[in-house]
XYZ file of C-alpha atoms in Angstrom:
458
model
C -27.727 -28.377 2.615
C -25.343 -25.204 2.361
C -28.154 -23.474 3.345
C -28.934 -25.335 6.164
C -24.884 -25.302 7.225
C -25.498 -21.070 7.354
C -28.809 -21.567 9.261
C -27.215 -23.546 11.625
C -23.913 -21.146 11.881
C -25.942 -18.669 12.399
C -27.930 -19.744 15.337
C -25.001 -21.339 16.677
C -22.832 -18.219 16.112
C -25.452 -16.038 18.811
C -23.536 -18.055 21.969
C -20.395 -16.688 23.481
C -18.468 -19.704 22.182
C -18.653 -21.057 18.469
C -18.785 -25.029 18.160
C -15.228 -26.184 17.384
C -16.445 -30.190 17.395
C -15.677 -29.803 13.438
C -12.325 -28.953 12.167
C -14.594 -27.592 9.155
C -16.818 -25.528 11.394
C -14.828 -22.409 11.382
C -15.559 -20.148 13.529
C -18.945 -18.012 12.793
C -19.072 -14.122 12.645
C -21.645 -11.672 12.853
C -21.218 -11.510 9.291
C -22.787 -14.557 8.857
C -25.567 -13.636 10.061
C -26.026 -10.565 7.428
C -26.511 -13.180 4.987
C -23.313 -13.176 3.026
C -23.508 -16.227 2.020
C -20.723 -16.546 -0.873
C -18.521 -14.070 -2.324
C -15.022 -13.565 -2.944
C -12.768 -16.239 -3.568
C -10.094 -17.124 -1.473
C -6.818 -16.087 -3.925
C -8.970 -13.239 -4.990
C -9.317 -11.644 -1.816
C -5.323 -11.927 -1.187
C -4.559 -10.574 -4.634
C -6.729 -7.634 -3.417
C -4.909 -7.316 -0.137
C -1.343 -7.506 -1.678
C -2.532 -4.860 -4.381
C -3.547 -2.667 -1.071
C 0.032 -3.189 0.781
C 2.291 -3.138 -2.397
C 2.843 0.248 -4.443
C 5.112 2.451 -5.393
C 7.007 1.921 -1.986
C 8.582 -0.783 -3.356
C 11.481 1.406 -5.390
C 12.384 3.224 -2.407
C 13.154 0.115 0.523
C 16.363 -0.626 -1.487
C 17.604 2.440 -0.430
C 16.243 1.856 3.116
C 18.308 -0.979 3.144
C 21.768 1.199 2.375
C 20.639 3.153 5.794
C 20.050 0.612 7.969
C 22.108 -2.825 6.733
C 20.910 -6.127 5.812
C 20.123 -7.198 8.692
C 19.433 -4.075 10.390
C 16.426 -3.547 7.739
C 15.694 -7.474 7.894
C 14.800 -6.724 11.420
C 12.920 -3.941 11.090
C 10.947 -4.666 8.147
C 9.941 -7.906 9.933
C 9.230 -5.980 13.012
C 6.626 -3.650 10.650
C 4.773 -7.113 9.227
C 4.211 -8.633 12.357
C 2.872 -5.504 13.843
C 1.013 -4.752 10.590
C -0.425 -8.695 10.696
C -1.537 -8.187 14.415
C -3.294 -5.037 14.495
C -5.174 -6.393 11.348
C -5.833 -9.421 14.066
C -7.387 -6.134 16.588
C -9.665 -4.572 14.144
C -10.802 -8.632 13.229
C -11.408 -9.412 16.650
C -13.732 -6.349 17.238
C -15.487 -7.433 14.682
C -16.227 -10.414 15.419
C -16.825 -9.223 19.398
C -19.284 -6.177 18.309
C -21.159 -7.576 14.496
C -19.410 -4.385 12.847
C -17.976 -4.700 9.553
C -16.460 -0.892 9.253
C -13.675 0.902 10.276
C -16.079 3.829 10.572
C -18.278 2.165 12.523
C -15.563 0.653 15.175
C -14.940 4.297 14.889
C -18.155 5.070 16.465
C -18.471 2.314 18.437
C -15.183 3.128 20.337
C -15.703 7.420 20.718
C -19.164 7.719 19.571
C -20.271 10.289 16.236
C -16.626 11.774 17.397
C -15.156 9.203 16.130
C -16.743 7.698 12.974
C -16.081 11.198 11.577
C -12.909 10.874 12.995
C -11.680 7.413 10.766
C -14.176 8.446 8.021
C -12.069 11.954 7.371
C -8.938 10.195 8.309
C -9.305 7.409 5.181
C -10.207 10.173 3.200
C -7.351 12.179 3.809
C -4.694 8.828 3.427
C -6.353 7.790 0.216
C -6.971 10.615 -1.673
C -3.184 11.676 -1.026
C -2.549 8.178 -1.476
C -4.011 8.363 -4.811
C -3.084 11.625 -6.063
C 0.489 10.772 -5.609
C -0.032 7.359 -7.461
C -1.394 9.625 -10.618
C 1.783 12.493 -9.650
C 3.662 9.554 -10.631
C 2.456 8.857 -13.472
C 1.878 12.339 -14.844
C 5.760 12.619 -14.354
C 6.955 9.051 -15.360
C 4.679 7.925 -18.126
C 5.575 10.121 -20.906
C 9.591 9.416 -20.567
C 8.621 5.517 -20.612
C 6.663 5.478 -23.593
C 9.319 7.898 -25.191
C 11.722 4.995 -24.185
C 10.001 2.149 -26.333
C 9.168 4.681 -29.189
C 12.877 5.886 -29.480
C 12.507 9.048 -31.798
C 13.061 12.510 -31.809
C 9.894 14.131 -32.466
C 9.146 16.736 -29.757
C 5.699 17.852 -29.119
C 3.393 14.910 -30.061
C 0.364 14.278 -27.257
C 1.772 11.432 -25.521
C 4.907 13.374 -24.380
C 2.208 15.117 -22.308
C 1.731 13.572 -18.616
C -1.198 15.808 -18.605
C -3.329 13.945 -21.680
C -1.949 11.025 -20.958
C -3.023 10.830 -17.144
C -6.914 11.781 -18.651
C -6.541 9.011 -20.714
C -5.801 6.352 -17.957
C -8.034 7.934 -15.789
C -11.125 7.712 -18.266
C -10.455 4.178 -19.463
C -8.639 2.490 -17.000
C -9.420 3.996 -13.534
C -13.289 5.370 -13.936
C -14.653 1.556 -15.173
C -12.817 -0.234 -12.812
C -13.072 2.303 -9.911
C -17.483 2.347 -11.142
C -17.473 -1.770 -10.436
C -19.776 -1.893 -6.978
C -17.721 -4.458 -4.989
C -13.864 -4.598 -4.464
C -14.311 -8.264 -5.037
C -14.210 -7.695 -8.932
C -11.002 -6.088 -8.462
C -9.225 -9.721 -7.971
C -8.688 -9.887 -11.493
C -6.318 -6.689 -11.887
C -4.893 -7.072 -8.700
C -3.611 -10.519 -9.410
C -1.849 -8.492 -12.677
C -0.259 -5.782 -10.479
C 1.251 -8.185 -7.969
C 3.080 -10.351 -10.765
C 3.830 -6.816 -12.141
C 5.242 -6.323 -9.069
C 6.787 -9.963 -8.880
C 8.100 -9.313 -12.458
C 9.872 -6.219 -10.831
C 11.924 -8.450 -8.321
C 12.362 -10.933 -10.524
C 14.778 -8.357 -13.283
C 16.275 -6.496 -9.779
C 17.553 -10.034 -8.901
C 18.840 -10.696 -12.799
C 20.244 -6.870 -12.931
C 22.506 -7.769 -9.742
C 25.047 -8.857 -12.321
C 25.040 -7.226 -15.201
C 26.185 -4.037 -13.284
C 29.689 -4.607 -11.681
C 31.033 -3.508 -8.834
C 32.553 -0.601 -8.836
C 29.772 0.929 -10.710
C 30.677 1.908 -14.989
C 31.170 5.535 -15.700
C 29.517 5.685 -19.272
C 30.254 9.207 -21.086
C 27.290 10.970 -20.500
C 27.332 10.586 -16.336
C 31.276 11.164 -16.385
C 30.497 14.545 -18.494
C 28.155 15.683 -15.725
C 29.883 14.498 -12.726
C 33.121 15.759 -13.923
C 31.994 19.153 -14.369
C 29.579 19.300 -10.837
C 33.244 17.742 -9.582
C 30.680 15.558 -7.296
C 31.042 12.466 -8.685
C 33.437 10.727 -6.663
C 36.046 7.566 -8.652
C 35.217 4.338 -9.293
C 37.871 2.682 -8.135
C 36.849 4.452 -4.077
C 33.025 2.842 -5.361
C 32.050 0.907 -1.230
C 31.870 -2.554 -2.768
C 31.086 -4.082 0.476
C 27.167 -4.638 2.297
C 26.813 -3.561 5.274
C 25.278 -5.585 8.249
C 23.713 -3.182 9.903
C 23.977 1.097 9.646
C 23.312 3.487 11.712
C 22.813 7.492 10.553
C 21.096 10.361 10.429
C 18.758 8.464 7.233
C 18.239 5.405 9.442
C 15.028 6.908 10.858
C 13.552 7.412 7.244
C 13.255 3.231 7.114
C 10.463 2.706 9.327
C 7.738 4.944 8.230
C 9.196 4.230 5.069
C 8.111 -0.090 6.127
C 5.102 0.785 8.015
C 3.899 2.937 4.912
C 4.680 0.411 2.981
C 1.970 -2.222 4.479
C -0.412 0.040 4.995
C -3.566 -1.841 3.575
C -6.094 -1.560 7.080
C -8.947 0.647 5.100
C -9.106 -2.323 2.800
C -9.499 -5.140 5.348
C -13.425 -4.636 6.112
C -14.288 -3.991 3.024
C -12.576 -7.274 1.650
C -13.464 -9.455 5.047
C -17.583 -8.133 4.089
C -17.119 -10.079 -0.097
C -15.145 -12.874 1.128
C -16.712 -16.226 0.703
C -17.578 -17.811 4.431
C -16.490 -14.485 5.751
C -15.436 -16.020 9.344
C -12.388 -14.141 11.400
C -9.806 -16.928 11.046
C -10.393 -17.119 7.353
C -10.093 -14.039 7.074
C -6.754 -13.185 8.859
C -5.470 -16.317 7.076
C -5.537 -14.602 3.885
C -4.261 -11.467 5.910
C -1.246 -13.500 6.513
C -0.343 -14.813 3.385
C -1.047 -10.847 1.460
C 1.830 -9.876 4.648
C 4.050 -12.761 4.322
C 4.094 -12.423 0.238
C 4.583 -8.721 0.290
C 7.817 -9.420 2.619
C 9.355 -12.059 0.587
C 8.741 -9.890 -2.522
C 9.512 -6.547 -0.359
C 12.786 -8.164 0.911
C 14.359 -9.626 -2.458
C 14.131 -6.723 -4.692
C 15.223 -4.515 -1.882
C 18.605 -6.959 -1.504
C 19.361 -7.505 -4.512
C 18.656 -3.681 -5.719
C 21.358 -2.435 -2.752
C 23.658 -5.389 -3.675
C 23.748 -4.338 -7.163
C 24.572 -0.282 -6.252
C 25.437 -0.707 -2.569
C 25.884 2.450 -0.961
C 25.451 4.298 -4.230
C 21.881 3.345 -4.280
C 19.211 5.666 -5.385
C 16.509 6.903 -3.577
C 13.875 5.415 -6.401
C 15.576 2.258 -7.386
C 14.882 2.661 -11.062
C 16.785 5.786 -11.565
C 19.998 3.619 -11.041
C 19.374 1.590 -13.569
C 18.725 4.658 -16.022
C 22.048 6.120 -15.302
C 24.360 2.373 -16.058
C 22.050 0.480 -18.269
C 20.642 3.610 -20.533
C 17.673 2.561 -22.653
C 17.695 -1.173 -21.246
C 14.535 -2.841 -22.171
C 14.037 -5.155 -19.950
C 14.450 -2.297 -17.317
C 12.571 -0.277 -19.216
C 9.824 -2.557 -19.146
C 9.340 -2.685 -15.436
C 9.510 0.657 -15.023
C 6.457 0.367 -17.498
C 4.882 -2.873 -15.475
C 5.551 -0.545 -12.404
C 3.534 2.686 -13.204
C 0.603 -0.154 -14.714
C 0.679 -1.730 -11.552
C 0.258 1.670 -9.791
C -2.149 2.417 -11.371
C -4.183 -0.351 -10.978
C -3.781 0.054 -7.164
C -5.648 4.000 -7.584
C -9.391 1.788 -7.776
C -8.442 -0.176 -4.666
C -7.506 2.449 -3.048
C -10.403 4.469 -3.771
C -13.084 2.394 -2.535
C -12.970 2.505 0.605
C -12.516 6.203 0.468
C -16.044 6.606 -1.165
C -17.179 4.395 1.540
C -15.932 6.619 4.221
C -17.565 9.623 2.226
C -21.038 7.847 1.661
C -21.102 6.567 5.522
C -20.505 10.602 6.174
C -22.793 12.436 3.744
C -25.233 9.584 3.633
C -25.265 7.063 6.865
C -25.529 3.644 5.911
C -28.457 3.200 3.464
C -28.999 0.991 1.049
C -26.709 0.989 -2.147
C -27.782 3.652 -4.798
C -26.609 3.589 -7.957
C -26.728 7.721 -8.177
C -25.083 8.423 -4.806
C -22.731 5.191 -6.191
C -21.206 7.252 -9.372
C -21.485 10.941 -7.737
C -18.783 10.000 -4.931
C -16.964 8.155 -7.679
C -16.896 11.213 -10.501
C -16.276 13.732 -7.401
C -13.469 11.419 -5.679
C -11.662 10.912 -9.248
C -12.197 14.080 -10.462
C -9.784 16.158 -7.198
C -7.754 13.540 -7.289
C -7.363 14.553 -10.757
C -6.914 18.135 -10.296
C -4.376 17.834 -7.798
C -2.201 15.474 -9.476
C -1.929 18.632 -12.245
C -2.089 21.641 -10.321
C -0.283 20.804 -7.598
C 3.633 21.361 -8.950
C 5.144 19.188 -5.471
C 1.918 16.754 -4.118
C 4.205 14.242 -2.456
C 5.788 16.895 0.004
C 2.194 18.116 0.307
C 0.787 15.004 1.126
C 3.949 13.942 3.042
C 3.014 15.374 6.361
C -1.004 14.213 6.054
C 0.172 10.806 4.790
C 2.635 10.310 7.816
C 0.371 11.190 10.401
C -2.899 9.354 8.929
C -1.359 6.265 7.640
C 0.145 5.878 11.277
C -3.547 6.133 12.483
C -4.836 3.838 11.000
C -2.069 1.379 10.929
C -0.729 1.480 14.937
C -2.984 4.086 16.674
C -6.488 3.329 15.901
C -6.733 -0.448 16.057
C -4.956 -0.367 19.241
C -7.128 2.343 20.904
C -9.879 0.700 19.564
C -9.124 -2.707 21.519
C -8.849 -0.813 24.908
C -12.273 0.795 24.677
C -14.173 -2.134 23.236
C -12.935 -4.919 23.748
C -14.364 -6.748 27.075
C -10.573 -7.956 27.796
C -9.191 -7.395 31.427
C -6.102 -4.628 31.180
C -3.586 -6.689 32.326
C -4.836 -9.430 29.501
C -1.446 -9.802 26.304
C -4.227 -8.386 24.349
C -4.361 -5.116 25.959
C -1.024 -4.545 26.394
C -0.301 -5.190 22.810
C -2.995 -3.180 21.745
C -1.236 -0.756 24.159
C 2.376 -1.074 22.477
C 1.289 -0.696 19.047
C -0.433 2.729 20.273
C 2.879 3.720 21.607
C 4.697 2.112 18.809
C 1.880 3.887 16.459
C 2.731 7.440 17.993
C 6.833 7.128 18.043
C 6.848 6.566 14.471
C 4.444 9.067 12.988
C 6.254 11.945 15.729
C 9.451 10.343 13.912
C 8.591 10.886 10.510
C 6.581 14.512 11.002
C 9.842 15.560 12.250
C 11.844 14.449 9.669
C 9.773 15.635 6.717
C 9.797 19.064 8.612
C 13.567 18.845 8.556
C 14.167 17.848 5.433
C 11.458 21.029 4.983
C 13.970 23.526 6.609
C 17.282 21.825 5.087
C 15.684 22.492 1.323
C 14.515 25.985 2.137
């Protein structure tokens, strides 16, 4: 019975309009015509996409709220998440119209081979930068996290070496997951990653009532701050929540939010492996993923801000370390955040490997040799960058600000304007044009901010 339904869907898919006589007959796409009849479940796809969305950026959103205000932050977060969902809608619409199922193929359709190479290189640069920065975080933070659990005064032990820990987690965790041939297999680890982030948000809410305002001053922190004469007295701490804040630091908010919702390199691979892969079904996956991520982001940012107010740190967990040293719950959250970042690396690796294979081997059948070789080489490059580049987050700051903005806003809008048959004055074309303008604005803004920050530091 299922086979008859699929075959009839394929035949109906050759027309311009799908049959909408039955509510259960979802909009057919060319992906069905390629014989994809069974794949990842809806829930598994949601978890994979959420894992691609949420990363270590969640630690900086409370700082963004402190520099924009509660209402300002909420409006901007809603705007960016809505635009992210709309850009995904444009990508899925193009896939439906053209029968193409990869970001690179859409680039080739829009701008010939130059477009394909541009998109593939952008994906590779963006994802290598993201993976390397995540590995850098693991190398820097994991030894201290383990040490806080062990609570020993011994020095020189192996688990205090970040490089050794990085190699161990890469070989034992990242490599086996990255070698999986299908992205749908990562649904189980992605669900773990999401629940780790959810637990982080819950702890931020709970700890709101553990740190009073004005902020307390422990003895160690008091000594350091008194020596440097930079600490403002606790009696003068600002304990009033601001609804709107405008300052030079407010400009960091939109780029931070934009990068926090970047998942577009994983959209089409997840779409290809989705069970009953229709445009509407995949759009529902994206909408659910973005909505849940929005809620987790908003709750963690709000209660993190209401805990520290104007004194919130750019990395939220550092504030808890200062005022709740060796707190078991905070230490556990730090470990879980690191595990969530670790489990995100294989998911980011998948589209990067796919882009490399498309660049060098083209649209060939699956080969374990090229699959394993590209996996090993990409992970080796990522580990080497994380180990030997001392300031990797700044190095990839410029690259990330440009490539992330292109993948999130600019490319979907440009491709839609180039490929779609819509009239230039239609709502779709106007929306795509606005998306391109917004993306160029955000990209230039974030790039200027990074360059100015470097100039001030030098």
